[in-house]
Coordinates of C-alpha atoms in Angstrom, one line a residue:
X29 CA 0.0 -0.2 -0.4
X30 CA 2.8 2.5 1.2
X31 CA 4.8 1.8 -2.3
X32 CA 1.5 2.6 -4.2
X33 CA 1.1 5.5 -2.2
X34 CA 4.6 6.5 -3.4
X35 CA 4.1 5.5 -7.3
X36 CA 0.9 8.0 -6.9
X37 CA 3.0 10.5 -5.3
X38 CA 6.2 10.5 -7.7
X39 CA 3.3 10.5 -10.9
X40 CA 2.2 13.2 -9.6
X41 CA 5.3 15.5 -9.0
X42 CA 6.5 14.4 -12.5
X43 CA 3.2 15.4 -14.0
X44 CA 3.0 18.7 -12.4
X45 CA 6.5 19.6 -13.7
X46 CA 5.6 18.5 -17.2
X47 CA 2.8 21.0 -16.9
X48 CA 4.8 23.5 -15.9
X49 CA 7.2 23.0 -18.3
X50 CA 4.6 22.7 -21.2
X51 CA 2.8 25.9 -19.6
X52 CA 6.0 27.6 -19.4
X53 CA 5.4 30.4 -22.6
X54 CA 8.2 30.8 -24.7
X55 CA 9.8 34.4 -24.8
X56 CA 9.5 36.4 -27.8
X57 CA 12.7 38.7 -28.7
X58 CA 13.5 41.2 -31.4
X59 CA 17.1 41.6 -33.1
X60 CA 17.5 44.9 -35.3
X61 CA 20.2 46.9 -36.4
X62 CA 21.8 50.1 -38.5
X63 CA 24.0 52.3 -39.8
X64 CA 24.8 55.2 -37.9
X65 CA 26.9 57.7 -40.3
X66 CA 29.5 60.1 -38.9
X67 CA 30.6 61.3 -42.5
X68 CA 30.3 65.0 -42.8
X69 CA 27.5 65.3 -45.9
X70 CA 28.4 66.7 -49.3
X71 CA 26.2 70.7 -49.8
X72 CA 23.7 69.4 -53.1
X73 CA 24.2 73.3 -53.7
X74 CA 28.3 73.9 -53.6
X75 CA 29.3 69.7 -53.6
X76 CA 32.3 70.8 -50.7
X77 CA 31.8 69.4 -47.0
X78 CA 31.2 72.0 -44.4
X79 CA 34.7 72.7 -42.6
X80 CA 36.5 71.0 -45.1
X81 CA 38.8 73.0 -47.5
X82 CA 38.3 71.9 -51.2
X83 CA 41.7 70.5 -51.4
X84 CA 41.2 67.9 -48.7
X85 CA 39.6 64.1 -49.6
X86 CA 36.0 63.9 -48.8
X87 CA 35.4 61.0 -46.5
X88 CA 33.3 58.7 -48.4
X89 CA 30.5 56.0 -46.3
X90 CA 31.3 52.6 -45.9
X91 CA 31.0 50.0 -48.4
X92 CA 28.8 47.3 -47.4
X93 CA 29.2 45.5 -50.8
X94 CA 30.3 42.2 -49.2
X95 CA 29.4 42.6 -45.7
X96 CA 27.9 39.8 -43.7
X97 CA 26.1 39.8 -40.7
X98 CA 25.6 36.6 -38.4
X99 CA 23.7 35.4 -35.3
X100 CA 24.6 32.5 -33.9
X101 CA 24.7 30.6 -30.3
X102 CA 26.9 27.9 -28.9
X103 CA 25.1 24.3 -27.8
X104 CA 26.7 21.3 -25.9
X105 CA 25.4 17.7 -27.3
X106 CA 24.9 15.2 -24.7
X107 CA 28.6 14.3 -25.6
X108 CA 30.0 17.2 -24.3
X109 CA 30.7 18.6 -27.7
X110 CA 30.4 22.0 -28.6
X111 CA 28.2 22.9 -31.7
X112 CA 27.9 26.6 -33.6
X113 CA 23.7 27.0 -34.1
X114 CA 23.1 30.1 -36.9
X115 CA 20.1 31.4 -36.1
X116 CA 20.5 34.4 -38.9
X117 CA 22.6 35.3 -41.7
X118 CA 22.5 37.5 -45.0
X119 CA 24.0 40.1 -46.2
X120 CA 23.9 43.5 -44.4
X121 CA 22.7 46.4 -46.8
X122 CA 22.7 49.0 -43.7
X123 CA 20.2 47.8 -41.8
X124 CA 18.4 44.6 -40.7
X125 CA 15.4 42.9 -38.3
X126 CA 15.2 39.4 -37.0
X127 CA 12.1 38.1 -35.0
X128 CA 12.0 34.6 -32.8
X129 CA 11.4 33.2 -29.5
X130 CA 13.2 31.1 -26.7
X131 CA 12.2 29.2 -23.4
X132 CA 15.3 30.8 -21.6
X133 CA 17.4 33.4 -21.9
X134 CA 20.1 32.3 -24.5
X135 CA 24.0 34.1 -25.0
X136 CA 24.4 34.7 -28.6
X137 CA 27.1 36.2 -31.0
X138 CA 26.1 39.3 -33.7
X139 CA 29.0 39.2 -36.1
X140 CA 29.2 41.6 -38.9
X141 CA 31.9 40.8 -41.0
X142 CA 33.0 43.7 -44.0
X143 CA 35.2 42.0 -46.3
X144 CA 36.8 38.5 -46.5
X145 CA 39.8 40.3 -45.7
X146 CA 39.1 41.9 -42.2
X147 CA 38.2 40.3 -38.7
X148 CA 34.6 40.3 -38.1
X149 CA 33.2 42.8 -35.3
X150 CA 31.3 40.9 -32.5
X151 CA 28.9 41.7 -30.1
X152 CA 27.6 39.0 -27.4
X153 CA 24.8 39.7 -25.3
X154 CA 21.6 38.1 -24.0
X155 CA 18.3 37.1 -25.7
X156 CA 15.0 36.3 -23.9
X157 CA 15.5 38.9 -21.1
X158 CA 12.7 41.0 -21.8
X159 CA 14.4 43.4 -23.9
X160 CA 14.7 43.5 -27.7
X161 CA 18.5 43.9 -29.1
X162 CA 19.7 46.8 -31.3
X163 CA 23.3 47.0 -32.5
X164 CA 24.6 49.8 -34.4
X165 CA 27.6 50.2 -36.9
X166 CA 29.3 53.6 -36.2
X167 CA 30.7 54.3 -39.5
X168 CA 33.6 57.1 -38.8
X169 CA 36.1 59.0 -41.3
X170 CA 38.7 57.2 -41.6
X171 CA 41.6 56.4 -40.2
X172 CA 39.1 56.5 -37.3
X173 CA 38.0 52.9 -36.6
X174 CA 34.5 52.2 -37.1
X175 CA 32.7 50.8 -33.9
X176 CA 30.0 48.1 -33.5
X177 CA 28.0 48.3 -30.5
X178 CA 24.9 47.7 -28.9
X179 CA 22.1 50.6 -28.8
X180 CA 20.0 51.8 -26.2
X181 CA 19.8 48.9 -23.9
X182 CA 22.8 46.9 -22.8
X183 CA 21.2 43.6 -20.8
X184 CA 23.1 40.8 -19.3
X185 CA 20.9 40.0 -16.8
X186 CA 17.2 38.2 -16.3
X187 CA 16.0 37.7 -12.7
X188 CA 19.0 37.6 -10.2
X189 CA 19.3 39.3 -7.4
X190 CA 22.5 40.5 -7.7
X191 CA 21.4 43.0 -10.4
X192 CA 21.8 46.3 -10.6
X193 CA 20.4 49.3 -13.5
X194 CA 22.0 52.2 -14.3
X195 CA 20.4 54.6 -16.8
X196 CA 20.2 57.8 -18.1
X197 CA 18.0 60.6 -20.0
X198 CA 21.3 62.9 -21.2
X199 CA 19.0 65.3 -22.9
X200 CA 20.4 68.0 -20.6
X201 CA 23.8 67.6 -23.0
X202 CA 21.6 69.5 -26.0
X203 CA 23.8 70.1 -28.5
X204 CA 26.3 68.0 -27.4
X205 CA 24.9 65.3 -27.6
X206 CA 26.2 63.6 -30.9
X207 CA 24.6 60.8 -33.1
X208 CA 28.2 59.0 -32.0
X209 CA 27.3 59.5 -28.1
X210 CA 27.8 56.1 -26.3
X211 CA 28.2 54.7 -22.4
X212 CA 30.8 52.8 -21.0
X213 CA 31.0 51.9 -17.3
X214 CA 33.7 49.7 -15.9
X215 CA 35.2 48.2 -12.2
X216 CA 37.5 46.4 -10.2
X217 CA 35.6 43.0 -9.0
X218 CA 36.3 40.0 -7.4
X219 CA 35.2 36.3 -8.4
X220 CA 34.9 33.7 -5.6
X221 CA 38.2 33.1 -5.3
X222 CA 39.0 36.2 -4.6
X223 CA 40.8 37.1 -7.6
X224 CA 40.5 40.3 -9.0
X225 CA 39.3 41.4 -12.4
X226 CA 38.1 44.4 -14.6
X227 CA 34.7 43.8 -15.2
X228 CA 33.3 45.9 -18.2
X229 CA 29.6 46.8 -19.0
X230 CA 28.8 48.4 -22.6
X231 CA 29.6 50.4 -25.0
X232 CA 26.0 51.0 -25.4
X233 CA 24.7 53.6 -28.1
X234 CA 22.5 56.5 -26.6
X235 CA 19.5 56.1 -28.6
X236 CA 16.5 59.4 -28.1
X237 CA 18.6 60.5 -25.6
X238 CA 19.0 57.6 -23.1
X239 CA 20.3 54.6 -22.5
X240 CA 19.9 51.7 -20.5
X241 CA 22.4 49.2 -18.6
X242 CA 21.8 46.1 -16.6
X243 CA 24.5 43.9 -15.1
X244 CA 25.5 41.7 -12.2
X245 CA 27.4 42.5 -8.9
X246 CA 28.2 40.7 -6.0
X247 CA 29.7 43.2 -3.6
X248 CA 30.3 46.8 -3.7
X249 CA 32.4 48.0 -6.1
X250 CA 33.7 51.7 -6.8
X251 CA 32.8 52.1 -11.3
X252 CA 33.4 54.9 -13.5
X253 CA 31.1 55.5 -16.2
X254 CA 32.2 57.5 -19.3
X255 CA 29.8 59.0 -21.9
X256 CA 32.0 60.0 -25.2
X257 CA 30.8 61.1 -28.1
X258 CA 32.2 63.5 -30.9
X259 CA 31.2 66.8 -29.3
X260 CA 31.5 65.4 -25.2
X261 CA 33.3 63.7 -23.2
X262 CA 32.5 63.0 -19.4
X263 CA 31.5 60.8 -16.9
X264 CA 30.6 60.1 -13.3
X265 CA 31.4 57.5 -10.4
X266 CA 29.1 55.5 -8.2
X267 CA 29.3 52.4 -6.1
X268 CA 27.7 49.2 -7.8
X269 CA 25.8 47.2 -5.4
X270 CA 23.4 44.6 -6.0
X271 CA 19.7 45.2 -6.4
X272 CA 20.9 49.5 -6.9
X273 CA 19.2 51.6 -9.2
X274 CA 21.4 54.5 -10.5
X275 CA 20.3 57.4 -12.8
X276 CA 23.1 59.6 -14.3
X277 CA 21.9 63.4 -14.1
X278 CA 23.2 67.0 -14.7
X279 CA 24.8 68.6 -11.5
X280 CA 23.8 72.0 -11.6
X281 CA 24.5 74.1 -14.4
X282 CA 27.4 72.7 -16.1
X283 CA 28.1 69.2 -17.5
X284 CA 32.1 69.3 -16.8
X285 CA 31.2 66.7 -13.5
X286 CA 28.0 64.5 -14.3
X287 CA 26.5 63.2 -10.9
X288 CA 24.6 59.6 -9.9
X289 CA 21.5 59.4 -8.3
X290 CA 20.4 56.2 -6.5
X291 CA 19.3 57.6 -3.2
X292 CA 20.2 54.7 -1.0
X293 CA 22.8 52.3 -0.1
X294 CA 26.7 53.1 -0.1
X295 CA 26.8 54.9 -3.0
X296 CA 24.2 57.5 -1.2
X297 CA 26.5 56.9 2.1
X298 CA 29.6 57.8 0.0
X299 CA 29.0 59.8 -3.0
X300 CA 25.6 61.5 -3.0
X301 CA 26.3 62.7 0.8
X302 CA 29.1 65.4 -0.7
X303 CA 28.2 65.5 -3.9
X304 CA 24.6 66.8 -3.5
X305 CA 25.5 69.3 -0.8
X306 CA 24.4 73.0 -2.3
X307 CA 28.1 74.1 -0.8
X308 CA 29.7 71.4 -3.5
X309 CA 27.6 72.7 -6.4
X310 CA 28.3 75.9 -6.0
X311 CA 32.5 75.6 -6.2
X312 CA 31.5 73.3 -9.4
X313 CA 29.3 75.6 -11.2
X314 CA 32.5 77.9 -10.0
X315 CA 35.0 76.8 -11.3
X316 CA 33.9 74.9 -14.8
X317 CA 33.0 78.4 -15.4
X318 CA 36.4 79.7 -14.8
X319 CA 38.0 76.7 -17.1
X320 CA 36.2 77.7 -19.9
X321 CA 37.3 81.0 -19.6
X322 CA 40.1 80.2 -19.3
X323 CA 39.9 78.1 -22.6
X324 CA 38.0 80.7 -24.2
X325 CA 39.2 84.0 -22.7
X326 CA 37.5 87.4 -23.7
X327 CA 39.1 89.5 -26.9
X328 CA 40.7 92.1 -25.1
X329 CA 39.4 96.2 -26.2
X330 CA 40.6 97.5 -29.3
X331 CA 43.8 99.6 -28.0
X332 CA 44.7 102.8 -29.7
X333 CA 48.6 103.6 -31.0
X334 CA 50.4 104.6 -27.8
X335 CA 47.4 103.4 -25.4
X336 CA 49.3 101.0 -22.9
X337 CA 46.5 101.2 -20.4
X338 CA 45.2 97.6 -21.3
X339 CA 48.5 96.4 -22.2
X340 CA 49.6 94.4 -19.4
X341 CA 46.1 93.0 -18.8
X342 CA 45.9 91.7 -22.0
X343 CA 49.2 90.0 -21.8
X344 CA 48.3 88.5 -18.6
X345 CA 45.3 86.7 -20.2
X346 CA 47.3 85.7 -23.1
X347 CA 49.8 84.1 -20.9
X348 CA 47.5 82.7 -18.7
X349 CA 45.4 80.8 -21.6
X350 CA 48.8 79.4 -22.6
X351 CA 49.9 78.3 -19.0
X352 CA 46.8 76.0 -18.3
X353 CA 47.9 72.8 -19.3
X354 CA 51.0 73.3 -17.4
X355 CA 49.7 74.2 -14.6
X356 CA 47.6 71.3 -14.8
X357 CA 50.4 68.5 -15.5
X358 CA 52.5 70.2 -12.7
X359 CA 49.7 68.7 -10.5
X360 CA 49.0 65.7 -12.0
X361 CA 52.5 64.5 -12.6
X362 CA 54.6 66.3 -10.4
X363 CA 56.6 63.6 -8.7
X364 CA 57.9 62.9 -12.7
X365 CA 58.6 66.7 -13.5
X366 CA 62.0 67.8 -14.8
X367 CA 61.5 70.8 -12.3
X368 CA 61.9 68.2 -9.4
X369 CA 64.5 66.6 -11.4
X370 CA 66.7 70.2 -11.5
X371 CA 65.9 70.8 -7.8
X372 CA 66.8 67.4 -6.6
X373 CA 70.3 67.3 -8.7
X374 CA 71.1 70.7 -7.0
X375 CA 70.8 69.7 -3.9
X376 CA 73.2 66.3 -4.4
X377 CA 77.1 65.9 -4.9
X378 CA 77.7 64.3 -8.2
X379 CA 78.8 60.6 -8.1
X380 CA 82.7 60.5 -8.8
X381 CA 83.6 60.4 -12.3
X382 CA 80.2 62.0 -13.1
X383 CA 81.3 66.0 -12.7
X384 CA 80.4 66.2 -16.5
X385 CA 77.1 65.3 -16.3
X386 CA 76.1 67.8 -14.3
X387 CA 78.3 70.4 -16.1
X388 CA 77.2 69.1 -19.7
X389 CA 73.4 69.9 -18.3
X390 CA 72.1 73.0 -20.3
X391 CA 71.2 76.0 -18.1
X392 CA 67.6 75.5 -16.7
X393 CA 64.9 78.4 -16.3
X394 CA 63.3 79.1 -13.1
X395 CA 61.5 76.8 -12.1
X396 CA 57.6 77.4 -12.5
X397 CA 55.7 76.9 -9.2
X398 CA 52.8 78.3 -7.5
X399 CA 55.0 80.1 -5.5
X400 CA 56.3 82.1 -8.8
X401 CA 52.7 82.7 -10.4
X402 CA 48.9 82.4 -8.9
X403 CA 47.0 79.4 -9.4
X404 CA 44.6 79.8 -12.1
X405 CA 41.4 80.3 -10.4
X406 CA 39.5 77.3 -11.3
X407 CA 42.2 75.2 -9.9
X408 CA 41.9 76.9 -6.5
X409 CA 37.7 76.1 -7.1
X410 CA 38.4 72.8 -7.8
X411 CA 40.6 72.0 -4.6
X412 CA 38.1 73.4 -2.5
X413 CA 35.6 71.4 -4.0
X414 CA 37.6 68.2 -3.8
X415 CA 37.9 69.2 -0.5
X416 CA 34.6 68.4 0.8
X417 CA 34.7 65.4 -0.6
X418 CA 38.1 63.8 0.6
X419 CA 36.3 65.2 4.5
X420 CA 33.6 63.4 4.3
X421 CA 35.5 60.5 3.4
X422 CA 38.1 60.8 6.1
X423 CA 35.2 61.1 8.2
X424 CA 33.6 57.6 7.5
X425 CA 37.1 55.9 7.0
X426 CA 38.0 57.1 10.5
X427 CA 34.6 57.7 12.6
X428 CA 32.0 54.8 11.2
X429 CA 31.1 51.7 12.8
X430 CA 30.4 49.9 8.9
X431 CA 33.8 48.1 8.4
X432 CA 32.2 47.5 4.7
X433 CA 31.5 51.3 4.5
X434 CA 34.7 52.4 5.4
X435 CA 36.5 50.0 2.6
X436 CA 34.3 51.3 -0.1
X437 CA 35.7 54.7 1.4
X438 CA 39.2 54.2 1.2
X439 CA 38.5 52.9 -2.4
X440 CA 37.2 56.2 -3.6
X441 CA 40.4 57.9 -2.3
X442 CA 40.4 60.0 0.8
X443 CA 43.9 60.5 1.4
X444 CA 46.1 62.7 -1.4
X445 CA 49.5 61.6 1.7
X446 CA 50.3 57.9 0.8
X447 CA 51.5 57.6 4.5
X448 CA 48.0 58.5 5.7
X449 CA 46.5 55.9 2.8
X450 CA 48.6 53.5 4.3
X451 CA 47.5 54.3 7.9
X452 CA 43.9 53.5 6.6
X453 CA 44.9 50.4 5.1
X454 CA 46.6 48.7 7.6
X455 CA 43.7 49.5 10.0
X456 CA 40.8 48.2 8.2
X457 CA 43.1 45.0 7.9
X458 CA 42.1 44.5 11.6
X459 CA 38.4 44.3 11.0
X460 CA 37.7 41.5 8.3
X461 CA 38.5 38.1 7.7
X462 CA 41.7 36.4 6.6
X463 CA 40.5 35.7 3.0
X464 CA 39.4 39.1 2.9
X465 CA 42.5 40.7 3.8
X466 CA 44.5 38.8 1.7
X467 CA 42.5 39.9 -1.8
X468 CA 41.6 43.1 -1.1
X469 CA 43.8 44.7 1.7
X470 CA 47.0 43.4 1.9
X471 CA 47.5 44.0 -1.9
X472 CA 47.0 47.9 -1.6
X473 CA 49.5 47.8 1.3
X474 CA 52.2 46.1 -0.6
X475 CA 51.6 48.5 -3.8
X476 CA 51.8 51.5 -1.0
X477 CA 55.1 50.0 0.5
X478 CA 56.3 49.7 -3.2
X479 CA 55.2 53.0 -4.2
X480 CA 57.6 54.4 -1.6
X481 CA 60.3 52.6 -2.6
X482 CA 60.0 53.6 -6.4
X483 CA 59.2 57.1 -5.7
X484 CA 62.7 57.4 -3.1
X485 CA 65.1 55.4 -5.7
X486 CA 63.5 57.5 -8.8
X487 CA 64.4 61.2 -6.7
X488 CA 67.7 59.6 -6.1
X489 CA 68.6 58.7 -9.8
X490 CA 69.6 62.5 -11.2
X491 CA 71.7 63.6 -13.4
X492 CA 75.4 63.2 -12.0
X493 CA 74.4 60.4 -10.4
X494 CA 75.2 56.5 -11.8
X495 CA 72.2 54.2 -12.8
X496 CA 72.3 50.8 -11.0
X497 CA 73.6 47.7 -12.8
X498 CA 71.0 44.9 -14.1
X499 CA 71.3 41.8 -16.1
X500 CA 68.0 41.1 -18.7
X501 CA 67.8 38.7 -20.7
X502 CA 67.1 39.5 -24.7
X503 CA 65.0 38.5 -27.1
X504 CA 66.9 35.2 -27.6
X505 CA 66.9 34.4 -23.6
X506 CA 70.6 35.6 -24.0
X507 CA 71.7 37.4 -20.2
X508 CA 73.2 40.9 -21.1
X509 CA 74.4 43.3 -18.2
X510 CA 73.6 46.5 -18.8
X511 CA 77.0 48.1 -17.8
X512 CA 78.5 45.6 -20.5
X513 CA 76.5 47.3 -22.9
X514 CA 77.3 51.0 -21.8
X515 CA 81.1 50.4 -21.9
X516 CA 80.6 49.7 -25.6
X517 CA 79.1 53.4 -26.1
X518 CA 79.8 56.9 -25.6
X519 CA 75.7 57.7 -25.0
X520 CA 73.1 55.5 -23.9
X521 CA 69.1 56.1 -24.3
X522 CA 67.9 53.2 -21.3
X523 CA 63.7 53.5 -22.2
X524 CA 61.1 51.8 -20.2
X525 CA 58.4 50.8 -22.1
X526 CA 55.6 48.2 -22.6
X527 CA 53.7 46.8 -25.7
X528 CA 50.3 48.2 -24.4
X529 CA 51.5 51.8 -23.9
X530 CA 50.2 54.3 -26.3
X531 CA 53.1 57.1 -25.5
X532 CA 55.7 54.6 -26.3
X533 CA 55.0 53.4 -29.6
X534 CA 54.0 56.9 -30.7
X535 CA 57.3 57.8 -29.7
X536 CA 59.1 55.2 -31.5
X537 CA 59.2 56.6 -35.1
X538 CA 61.4 60.0 -34.0
X539 CA 63.6 57.4 -31.8
X540 CA 64.5 55.1 -35.2
X541 CA 65.3 58.3 -36.5
X542 CA 67.6 59.7 -34.2
X543 CA 69.3 56.0 -33.9
X544 CA 69.7 55.5 -37.4
X545 CA 71.2 59.3 -37.3
X546 CA 73.6 58.7 -34.1
X547 CA 74.5 55.2 -34.5
X548 CA 77.9 55.8 -35.8
X549 CA 78.8 58.1 -33.3
X550 CA 78.5 55.4 -30.6
X551 CA 74.6 56.0 -29.8
X552 CA 72.7 53.2 -28.5
X553 CA 69.1 52.4 -27.3
X554 CA 68.6 50.0 -24.8
X555 CA 64.7 48.9 -24.7
X556 CA 63.7 47.8 -21.2
X557 CA 60.1 46.2 -21.6
X558 CA 57.6 46.0 -18.0
X559 CA 55.5 43.8 -20.4
X560 CA 53.9 41.0 -17.5
X561 CA 54.2 38.3 -20.6
X562 CA 56.9 37.9 -23.0
X563 CA 54.6 36.7 -25.7
X564 CA 52.9 40.4 -25.5
X565 CA 56.7 41.6 -25.2
X566 CA 57.6 39.9 -28.5
X567 CA 54.8 40.8 -30.4
X568 CA 55.6 44.1 -29.7
X569 CA 58.7 44.0 -31.2
X570 CA 57.5 42.1 -34.4
X571 CA 55.2 44.7 -34.7
X572 CA 57.2 48.0 -34.4
X573 CA 60.4 46.1 -35.7
X574 CA 62.7 47.8 -32.9
X575 CA 66.3 48.0 -34.4
X576 CA 68.0 48.6 -31.1
X577 CA 69.3 46.3 -28.1
X578 CA 65.9 45.2 -26.1
X579 CA 65.3 43.6 -22.9
X580 CA 62.5 42.5 -21.1
X581 CA 61.8 42.1 -17.5
X582 CA 58.7 41.3 -17.7
X583 CA 57.0 41.9 -13.7
X584 CA 54.8 44.4 -14.6
X585 CA 55.6 48.0 -12.3
X586 CA 56.7 46.1 -9.4
X587 CA 59.9 44.3 -11.4
X588 CA 63.2 44.7 -9.3
X589 CA 64.5 46.5 -12.3
X590 CA 62.2 48.9 -13.1
X591 CA 61.5 49.7 -8.8
X592 CA 65.4 50.5 -8.4
X593 CA 65.2 53.1 -11.6
X594 CA 62.0 54.6 -10.0
X595 CA 59.7 54.2 -12.8
X596 CA 56.2 55.0 -11.9
X597 CA 55.1 56.0 -15.3
X598 CA 56.2 55.2 -18.9
X599 CA 57.4 56.1 -21.5
X600 CA 60.8 57.0 -18.8
X601 CA 64.2 57.4 -20.5
X602 CA 67.4 57.8 -18.9
X603 CA 70.5 59.2 -21.1
X604 CA 73.6 57.9 -19.8
X605 CA 77.1 57.7 -20.8
X606 CA 79.4 54.7 -20.7
X607 CA 80.2 54.8 -17.0
X608 CA 76.1 55.0 -16.5
X609 CA 76.2 59.0 -15.4
X610 CA 72.8 60.6 -16.1
X611 CA 73.2 63.5 -18.3
X612 CA 69.2 63.6 -18.7
X613 CA 66.2 62.2 -16.9
X614 CA 62.4 61.8 -18.4
X615 CA 63.8 61.7 -21.9
X616 CA 61.5 62.4 -24.8
X617 CA 62.3 62.3 -28.7
X618 CA 62.4 66.2 -28.9
X619 CA 65.1 66.7 -25.9
X620 CA 67.2 63.5 -27.0
X621 CA 67.6 65.4 -30.5
X622 CA 68.4 68.7 -29.5
X623 CA 71.4 67.0 -26.7
X624 CA 72.6 64.6 -29.6
X625 CA 72.8 68.0 -32.2
X626 CA 74.3 69.7 -29.7
X627 CA 77.2 66.7 -28.8
X628 CA 77.5 65.5 -32.0
X629 CA 76.4 68.0 -34.2
X630 CA 74.5 67.4 -37.6
X631 CA 71.6 69.3 -39.9
X632 CA 68.2 69.1 -38.2
X633 CA 67.0 66.9 -41.0
X634 CA 67.7 63.7 -39.7
X635 CA 68.3 60.7 -42.0
X636 CA 65.4 58.4 -42.4
X637 CA 65.8 54.4 -40.9
X638 CA 67.0 52.3 -43.2
X639 CA 64.2 50.4 -45.3
X640 CA 66.4 47.2 -44.8
X641 CA 66.5 47.6 -41.0
X642 CA 62.1 48.9 -41.3
X643 CA 61.0 45.8 -43.2
X644 CA 63.4 43.2 -41.5
X645 CA 61.5 40.4 -40.0
X646 CA 61.6 38.6 -36.4
X647 CA 62.9 40.7 -33.4
X648 CA 66.3 42.1 -32.6
X649 CA 68.2 41.0 -29.5

């Protein structure tokens, strides 16, 4: 009897499950796409493009003659074999639309291949989330690469307790809201094993002034939102949280700084608490107004011949507009400035045998500092606004009973002094479990300790001192000692770089010209890569065909060689002689050219690199 009842009960459960599956309605979805053209229009009347001279070549719209669009997904059969299922495939003529339905959310790949000799552009997204999917091909004039992006909505989740939503109506950008405006967000997150990684959401193209991004985050994380278009670049910071809802909005009467509104959670505590204060908004409005004036100073009044009444005022206006970038550079990169190097060099006795390095240093102009001129008004106002922010965050770090709030406040950077920041992280290390500390706090303490050592090393390496000795391998795994290389040359540029460093790569053409022009004068370049992977370094050597000696430390920023040289930013160049004496620091191509011309002579029209060298295959050792 009991067995019969069990059988009946099991049958009911199975019947109910099957009925539920049969009653589960499929979710309809639509995928569509279009081209967004950023090619300037040609006037029908004049045949010319506004803002482009008749001598310039007019950009042509993208060629879609052989473009193919494919929508597919991966499935795994009972044997564990992966198979690609194609849902849609046809020639892309500028727009398309595909409709279907699914029983469960499915990850699909939308691929657009413009021609057989070009790699396809791909977007991976979910269907069956309740949102239609739209994509757009943004057609830019050459040489700017085209973009293939989601449009309007980016949704990677369905029903998840860890879901967050970011949206915004950007109509307040008015004329700055170009057709190619996209929203992109990123944050550092941790997986279940405590490993950190950068998570990205977007980009998504703004449509009808609006956008929507849905994603998943398992714990509070500091995120950065970037809004980028042909006419505008801006963004906002926010504290992402599970079940958080955030809206990008205007902050006061300006658009240099935007706000993210949530009204709850750690975001409200740690960002809205200071950003929405009337005092803060007034300061932001004030510094952005002053910044606008510094970028576009008013025209001075016309002067009557012989009238010097307004002359000094006019000169001051012109000087201020030219110096804005210099002051900003001083504030953001003070540790790397040549002014600091000169000041330190004047207080340190040269190493024995390096007296010539100091003597040959060209006279430096009086260092420009805030004691020699007034700080631009917009920077002073901006600093006042930052103090409101940092004061609020410091109060949380030092007084809050919520240790997680203290941790997130530290992520937002409440301290500008390294010692205070280090103390803040060390105090937090006592409030969390061992795993949390090991994955989230100890790496930051280690970084600050490293930065302190690297900064001290860099400060000591000034003209007249000797660079540290080191031995590293070249691309053929041959160990080469720096001082063995130096002893064979008159002057050597030690150039720290990485394959991912755009400014480093931008310097290579000029460095190649200088290397070719002065190779017979015993000038050499020793490139030191701080890539973290050997394959990235080798690929960089092959791509750029660097004709000089190349060595790889391949330990990222914190390798012992880079640390001993105080490398905290790249490109970083030391110009030294055969004895390792430093002649110049922070050397870029323009300064290097001036030095080499003064030392060896030569017309300013330098010879081009030898074609055989430029086109050679393989990598240099």
